[in-house]
Coordinates of N, CA and C and ligand atoms in Angstrom, one line a residue:
X1 N 92.3 -29.5 113.8 CA 93.0 -28.9 114.9 C 92.2 -27.7 115.3
X2 N 92.2 -27.5 116.6 CA 91.4 -26.4 117.2 C 92.3 -25.1 117.1
X3 N 91.7 -24.1 116.6 CA 92.4 -22.8 116.5 C 91.6 -21.7 117.1
X4 N 92.3 -20.8 117.8 CA 91.6 -19.8 118.5 C 91.8 -18.4 117.8
X5 N 90.9 -17.5 118.1 CA 91.1 -16.1 117.8 C 91.5 -15.4 119.0
X6 N 92.6 -14.6 119.0 CA 93.1 -14.0 120.1 C 93.1 -12.5 119.9
X7 N 92.6 -11.8 121.0 CA 92.7 -10.3 121.0 C 93.7 -9.9 122.1
X8 N 94.6 -9.0 121.7 CA 95.6 -8.6 122.6 C 96.0 -7.1 122.4
X9 N 96.5 -6.5 123.4 CA 97.2 -5.2 123.2 C 98.7 -5.3 123.5
X10 N 99.4 -4.4 123.0 CA 100.9 -4.6 123.1 C 101.6 -3.3 123.1
X11 N 102.8 -3.3 123.7 CA 103.8 -2.2 123.5 C 105.1 -2.9 123.1
X12 N 105.6 -2.4 122.0 CA 106.8 -3.0 121.3 C 108.0 -2.1 121.6
X13 N 109.0 -2.8 122.1 CA 110.3 -2.1 122.4 C 111.5 -2.7 121.6
X14 N 112.5 -1.9 121.3 CA 113.7 -2.4 120.7 C 114.6 -2.8 121.8
X15 N 115.8 -3.4 121.5 CA 116.7 -3.9 122.5 C 117.2 -2.8 123.5
X16 N 117.1 -1.5 123.1 CA 117.5 -0.4 124.0 C 116.4 0.0 124.9
X17 N 115.2 -0.6 124.7 CA 114.1 -0.3 125.6 C 113.2 0.8 125.0
X18 N 113.6 1.3 123.9 CA 112.7 2.4 123.3 C 111.4 1.8 122.8
X19 N 110.4 2.6 123.0 CA 109.0 2.2 122.5 C 109.0 2.4 121.0
X20 N 108.8 1.4 120.2 CA 108.7 1.5 118.7 C 107.2 1.6 118.3
X21 N 106.3 1.0 119.1 CA 104.9 1.0 118.7 C 104.1 0.5 119.9
X22 N 102.9 0.9 119.9 CA 102.0 0.4 121.0 C 100.6 0.5 120.5
X23 N 99.7 -0.4 121.0 CA 98.3 -0.4 120.7 C 97.6 0.2 121.9
X24 N 98.3 0.5 122.9 CA 97.6 1.1 124.1 C 97.1 2.5 123.8
X25 N 95.8 2.7 124.1 CA 95.2 3.9 123.8 C 94.5 3.9 122.4
X26 N 94.7 2.8 121.7 CA 94.1 2.6 120.4 C 93.4 1.3 120.3
X27 N 93.2 0.7 119.2 CA 92.5 -0.6 119.0 C 93.5 -1.7 119.3
X28 N 93.0 -2.7 120.1 CA 93.8 -3.9 120.2 C 93.9 -4.7 118.9
X29 N 94.7 -5.7 118.9 CA 94.9 -6.5 117.7 C 94.1 -7.8 117.9
X30 N 93.4 -8.2 116.8 CA 92.7 -9.5 116.9 C 93.2 -10.3 115.7
X31 N 93.6 -11.6 116.0 CA 94.1 -12.4 114.9 C 93.7 -13.9 115.1
X32 N 93.7 -14.6 113.9 CA 93.5 -16.0 113.9 C 94.8 -16.7 114.1
X33 N 95.0 -17.6 115.0 CA 96.2 -18.3 115.2 C 96.6 -19.1 113.9
X34 N 97.9 -19.0 113.6 CA 98.5 -19.9 112.6 C 98.1 -19.4 111.2
X35 N 97.7 -18.1 111.1 CA 97.2 -17.6 109.8 C 98.2 -16.5 109.2
X36 N 99.3 -16.3 109.9 CA 100.2 -15.3 109.4 C 99.7 -13.9 109.5
X37 N 98.7 -13.7 110.4 CA 98.2 -12.3 110.6 C 99.1 -11.5 111.5
X38 N 99.9 -12.1 112.3 CA 100.8 -11.4 113.1 C 102.2 -12.1 112.9
X39 N 103.3 -11.5 113.4 CA 104.6 -12.1 113.2 C 104.6 -13.4 113.9
X40 N 105.5 -14.3 113.4 CA 105.5 -15.7 113.8 C 105.7 -15.8 115.3
X41 N 106.7 -15.0 115.9 CA 107.0 -15.1 117.3 C 105.8 -14.8 118.2
X42 N 105.0 -13.9 117.8 CA 103.8 -13.6 118.6 C 102.8 -14.7 118.5
X43 N 102.6 -15.1 117.2 CA 101.6 -16.1 117.0 C 101.9 -17.4 117.9
X44 N 103.2 -17.7 117.9 CA 103.6 -18.9 118.7 C 103.5 -18.7 120.2
X45 N 104.0 -17.5 120.6 CA 104.1 -17.3 122.1 C 102.8 -16.9 122.7
X46 N 101.9 -16.4 122.0 CA 100.6 -16.1 122.6 C 99.7 -17.3 122.7
X47 N 100.0 -18.4 122.0 CA 99.2 -19.6 122.1 C 99.1 -20.1 123.6
X48 N 98.0 -20.5 124.0 CA 97.8 -21.1 125.3 C 97.7 -20.1 126.4
X49 N 97.9 -18.8 126.1 CA 97.8 -17.8 127.2 C 96.3 -17.4 127.4
X50 N 95.9 -17.4 128.6 CA 94.5 -17.1 128.9 C 94.2 -15.6 128.9
X51 N 92.9 -15.3 128.6 CA 92.5 -13.9 128.7 C 92.9 -13.3 130.1
X52 N 93.4 -12.1 130.1 CA 93.8 -11.5 131.4 C 95.3 -11.6 131.6
X53 N 96.0 -12.4 130.8 CA 97.4 -12.6 131.1 C 98.2 -11.4 130.6
X54 N 99.1 -11.0 131.5 CA 100.1 -10.0 131.2 C 101.4 -10.7 131.0
X55 N 102.2 -10.4 130.0 CA 103.4 -11.1 129.8 C 104.4 -10.3 129.0
X56 N 105.6 -10.6 129.1 CA 106.7 -9.9 128.3 C 107.3 -11.0 127.4
X57 N 107.1 -10.8 126.1 CA 107.5 -11.8 125.1 C 108.8 -11.3 124.4
X58 N 109.8 -12.2 124.4 CA 111.0 -11.8 123.6 C 110.9 -12.5 122.3
X59 N 111.0 -11.7 121.2 CA 110.8 -12.3 119.9 C 112.1 -12.0 119.1
X60 N 112.9 -13.0 118.8 CA 114.1 -12.8 118.0 C 113.8 -12.3 116.6
X61 N 114.7 -11.6 116.0 CA 114.5 -11.0 114.7 C 114.0 -12.1 113.7
X62 N 114.6 -13.3 113.7 CA 114.2 -14.4 112.8 C 112.7 -14.7 112.9
X63 N 112.1 -14.5 114.0 CA 110.7 -14.8 114.2 C 109.8 -13.5 114.1
X64 N 110.5 -12.4 113.8 CA 109.8 -11.1 113.7 C 109.8 -10.7 112.2
X65 N 110.7 -9.7 111.9 CA 110.8 -9.2 110.6 C 111.9 -9.7 109.8
X66 N 112.6 -10.8 110.3 CA 113.6 -11.5 109.6 C 115.0 -10.8 109.8
X67 N 116.0 -11.5 109.3 CA 117.4 -11.0 109.4 C 117.6 -10.0 108.3
X68 N 118.5 -9.1 108.4 CA 118.9 -8.2 107.4 C 119.6 -9.0 106.2
X69 N 119.3 -8.6 105.0 CA 119.9 -9.2 103.9 C 120.7 -8.1 103.1
X70 N 122.0 -8.3 103.0 CA 122.7 -7.3 102.3 C 122.4 -7.2 100.8
X71 N 121.8 -8.3 100.3 CA 121.4 -8.3 98.8 C 120.3 -7.3 98.6
X72 N 119.6 -6.9 99.7 CA 118.5 -6.0 99.6 C 119.0 -4.5 99.5
X73 N 120.3 -4.3 99.6 CA 120.8 -3.0 99.5 C 121.4 -2.8 98.1
X74 N 120.9 -1.8 97.4 CA 121.3 -1.6 96.0 C 121.7 -0.2 95.7
X75 N 122.7 0.0 94.9 CA 123.1 1.3 94.4 C 122.6 1.5 93.0
X76 N 121.9 2.6 92.8 CA 121.3 2.8 91.5 C 121.6 4.2 91.0
X77 N 121.7 4.3 89.6 CA 121.8 5.7 89.0 C 120.7 6.6 89.5
X78 N 121.0 7.8 89.8 CA 120.0 8.8 90.3 C 118.7 8.8 89.4
X79 N 119.0 8.8 88.0 CA 117.8 9.0 87.1 C 116.9 7.8 87.2
X80 N 117.3 6.6 87.7 CA 116.3 5.5 87.8 C 115.4 5.6 89.0
X81 N 115.6 6.6 89.9 CA 114.8 6.7 91.1 C 113.6 7.5 90.8
X82 N 112.4 6.9 91.1 CA 111.1 7.6 90.7 C 110.7 8.6 91.7
X83 N 111.6 9.5 92.1 CA 111.2 10.5 93.0 C 111.8 11.8 92.5
X84 N 110.9 12.9 92.5 CA 111.3 14.2 92.1 C 112.1 14.9 93.2
X85 N 113.0 15.8 92.8 CA 113.6 16.7 93.9 C 114.7 16.0 94.6
X86 N 115.2 16.7 95.6 CA 116.4 16.2 96.3 C 116.1 15.0 97.2
X87 N 117.0 14.1 97.3 CA 116.9 12.9 98.2 C 117.9 13.0 99.2
X88 N 117.6 12.6 100.5 CA 118.6 12.6 101.5 C 118.5 11.3 102.3
X89 N 119.6 11.0 103.0 CA 119.6 9.8 103.8 C 118.5 9.8 104.8
X90 N 117.8 8.6 104.8 CA 116.7 8.5 105.7 C 115.3 8.6 105.0
X91 N 115.3 9.2 103.8 CA 114.1 9.3 103.1 C 113.6 7.9 102.8
X92 N 112.2 7.7 102.8 CA 111.6 6.4 102.5 C 110.6 6.6 101.5
X93 N 110.5 5.7 100.5 CA 109.4 5.8 99.5 C 109.2 4.4 98.9
X94 N 108.0 4.3 98.3 CA 107.7 3.1 97.6 C 108.3 3.0 96.2
X95 N 108.7 1.9 95.8 CA 109.4 1.7 94.5 C 108.5 1.8 93.3
X96 N 107.2 1.8 93.6 CA 106.2 1.8 92.5 C 105.0 2.4 93.0
X97 N 104.0 2.7 92.1 CA 102.8 3.3 92.5 C 101.8 2.3 93.1
X98 N 102.1 1.0 92.9 CA 101.3 -0.1 93.5 C 101.4 0.1 95.0
X99 N 100.2 0.0 95.7 CA 100.3 0.2 97.1 C 101.0 -0.9 97.9
X100 N 101.2 -2.0 97.3 CA 101.9 -3.1 97.9 C 103.4 -3.1 97.5
X101 N 103.8 -2.2 96.7 CA 105.3 -2.1 96.3 C 106.1 -2.0 97.6
X102 N 107.3 -2.6 97.5 CA 108.2 -2.5 98.7 C 108.6 -1.0 99.0
X103 N 108.8 -0.8 100.3 CA 109.2 0.5 100.8 C 110.8 0.4 100.9
X104 N 111.4 1.4 100.4 CA 112.9 1.4 100.5 C 113.3 2.7 101.3
X105 N 114.5 2.6 101.9 CA 115.1 3.7 102.6 C 116.4 4.1 101.9
X106 N 116.6 5.4 101.8 CA 117.8 5.9 101.2 C 118.9 5.8 102.3
X107 N 120.0 5.1 102.0 CA 121.1 5.0 102.9 C 122.3 5.7 102.5
X108 N 122.4 6.1 101.2 CA 123.6 6.9 100.8 C 123.2 7.7 99.5
X109 N 123.7 8.8 99.3 CA 123.5 9.6 98.1 C 124.7 10.3 97.7
X110 N 125.0 10.3 96.4 CA 126.1 11.2 95.9 C 125.5 11.8 94.6
X111 N 126.4 12.5 93.8 CA 125.8 13.3 92.7 C 125.2 12.4 91.6
X112 N 125.7 11.2 91.5 CA 125.1 10.3 90.4 C 124.4 9.1 90.9
X113 N 124.6 8.7 92.1 CA 123.9 7.4 92.5 C 123.2 7.6 93.9
X114 N 122.3 6.7 94.0 CA 121.5 6.6 95.3 C 121.6 5.2 95.8
X115 N 121.9 4.9 97.1 CA 121.9 3.6 97.6 C 120.6 3.4 98.4
X116 N 119.9 2.3 98.0 CA 118.6 2.1 98.7 C 118.6 0.8 99.4
X117 N 118.0 0.7 100.6 CA 117.9 -0.5 101.4 C 116.4 -0.9 101.5
X118 N 116.2 -2.1 100.9 CA 114.8 -2.6 100.9 C 114.5 -3.5 102.1
X119 N 115.4 -3.7 103.0 CA 115.1 -4.4 104.2 C 114.0 -3.7 105.0
X120 N 113.2 -4.5 105.7 CA 112.2 -3.9 106.6 C 113.0 -3.1 107.7
X121 N 112.5 -2.0 108.1 CA 113.3 -1.2 109.1 C 113.5 -2.0 110.4
X122 N 112.7 -3.0 110.7 CA 112.9 -3.8 111.9 C 113.6 -5.1 111.6
X123 N 114.1 -5.3 110.3 CA 114.8 -6.6 110.0 C 116.1 -6.6 110.9
X124 N 116.4 -7.7 111.4 CA 117.6 -7.9 112.2 C 117.5 -7.4 113.6
X125 N 116.3 -6.9 114.0 CA 116.1 -6.3 115.4 C 115.3 -7.3 116.2
X126 N 115.9 -7.7 117.4 CA 115.2 -8.5 118.3 C 114.2 -7.6 119.1
X127 N 113.0 -8.1 119.2 CA 111.9 -7.3 119.7 C 111.4 -7.8 121.0
X128 N 110.9 -6.9 121.9 CA 110.3 -7.2 123.1 C 108.9 -6.7 123.1
X129 N 107.9 -7.5 123.4 CA 106.5 -7.1 123.4 C 106.0 -7.3 124.8
X130 N 105.4 -6.2 125.4 CA 104.7 -6.3 126.6 C 103.2 -6.5 126.1
X131 N 102.6 -7.7 126.5 CA 101.3 -7.9 125.9 C 100.3 -8.1 127.1
X132 N 99.1 -7.8 126.8 CA 98.0 -8.1 127.6 C 97.0 -8.9 126.7
X133 N 96.7 -10.1 127.1 CA 95.7 -10.9 126.4 C 94.3 -10.5 126.8
X134 N 93.6 -10.0 125.9 CA 92.3 -9.4 126.3 C 91.2 -10.5 126.1
X135 N 91.2 -11.3 125.1 CA 90.2 -12.3 124.9 C 90.7 -13.4 124.1
X136 N 90.2 -14.6 124.3 CA 90.6 -15.8 123.5 C 89.3 -16.6 123.3
X137 N 89.0 -16.9 122.1 CA 87.8 -17.7 121.8 C 88.1 -18.6 120.6
X138 N 87.3 -19.7 120.5 CA 87.5 -20.6 119.3 C 87.1 -19.9 118.0
X139 N 87.9 -20.1 117.0 CA 87.6 -19.5 115.7 C 86.3 -20.1 115.2
X140 N 85.5 -19.3 114.4 CA 84.3 -19.7 113.8 C 84.6 -20.5 112.5
X141 N 83.7 -21.2 112.0 CA 83.9 -21.9 110.7 C 84.3 -20.9 109.6
X142 N 83.6 -19.8 109.6 CA 83.9 -18.8 108.5 C 85.3 -18.3 108.6
X143 N 85.7 -18.1 109.8 CA 87.1 -17.6 110.0 C 88.1 -18.6 109.6
X144 N 87.9 -19.9 109.9 CA 88.8 -20.9 109.5 C 88.8 -21.1 107.9
X145 N 87.6 -20.9 107.3 CA 87.6 -21.0 105.9 C 88.3 -19.8 105.2
X146 N 88.1 -18.6 105.8 CA 88.7 -17.4 105.2 C 90.2 -17.3 105.5
X147 N 90.6 -17.9 106.6 CA 92.0 -17.8 107.0 C 92.3 -16.5 107.7
X148 N 91.3 -15.8 108.3 CA 91.6 -14.6 109.1 C 90.5 -14.4 110.1
X149 N 90.8 -13.6 111.1 CA 89.8 -13.3 112.2 C 88.8 -12.3 111.7
X150 N 87.5 -12.4 112.2 CA 86.5 -11.5 111.9 C 86.2 -10.6 113.1
X151 N 87.2 -9.9 113.6 CA 87.0 -9.0 114.7 C 86.9 -9.8 116.0
X152 N 86.9 -9.0 117.1 CA 87.0 -9.5 118.4 C 85.8 -10.5 118.7
X153 N 84.7 -10.1 118.2 CA 83.5 -10.9 118.5 C 83.2 -12.0 117.4
X154 N 83.9 -11.9 116.3 CA 83.7 -12.9 115.2 C 82.5 -12.5 114.3
X155 N 82.0 -11.3 114.4 CA 80.8 -11.0 113.6 C 81.1 -9.8 112.6
X156 N 82.4 -9.5 112.5 CA 82.7 -8.4 111.6 C 82.7 -8.9 110.1
X157 N 82.2 -8.1 109.2 CA 82.2 -8.6 107.8 C 83.6 -8.3 107.2
X158 N 83.9 -9.1 106.2 CA 85.1 -8.9 105.5 C 84.7 -8.8 104.0
X159 N 85.7 -8.2 103.2 CA 85.4 -8.0 101.8 C 86.0 -9.1 101.0
Ligands
ZN201 ZN1 86.7 -13.3 106.1

């Protein structure tokens, strides 16, 4: 199957139209199609768009950061929380020193317990992306073997 490497810039908005993130003014994103490098909804909807295309893509939560799961909300004794000092609603931290450990958000605090939400902050949120497709090219053999893009020109080294 032919797979492309796509480079695009984007502005991400929530359903209220607030800008959540943008690559405009920074580096565009380059990804290999079908490799899980970007959220599913973008991977699917960017396919077949030619370089130079401007488009508004609606990505439902299920194709973005997933639906919220209430099982990801947990109430724990304060002493089990690996954070020194006072905690307040909205604080975010990693559950472990491992840099891939999940990030949790404090959603409630009382004298003895802390309630943590491990859902992605954008779980359950339908997203709108204004995109500009900057370049589309066939993936190189190396990229297909590695399962990721090697930069916009395909010549970036990876570790
Ligand atoms: Zn590689």
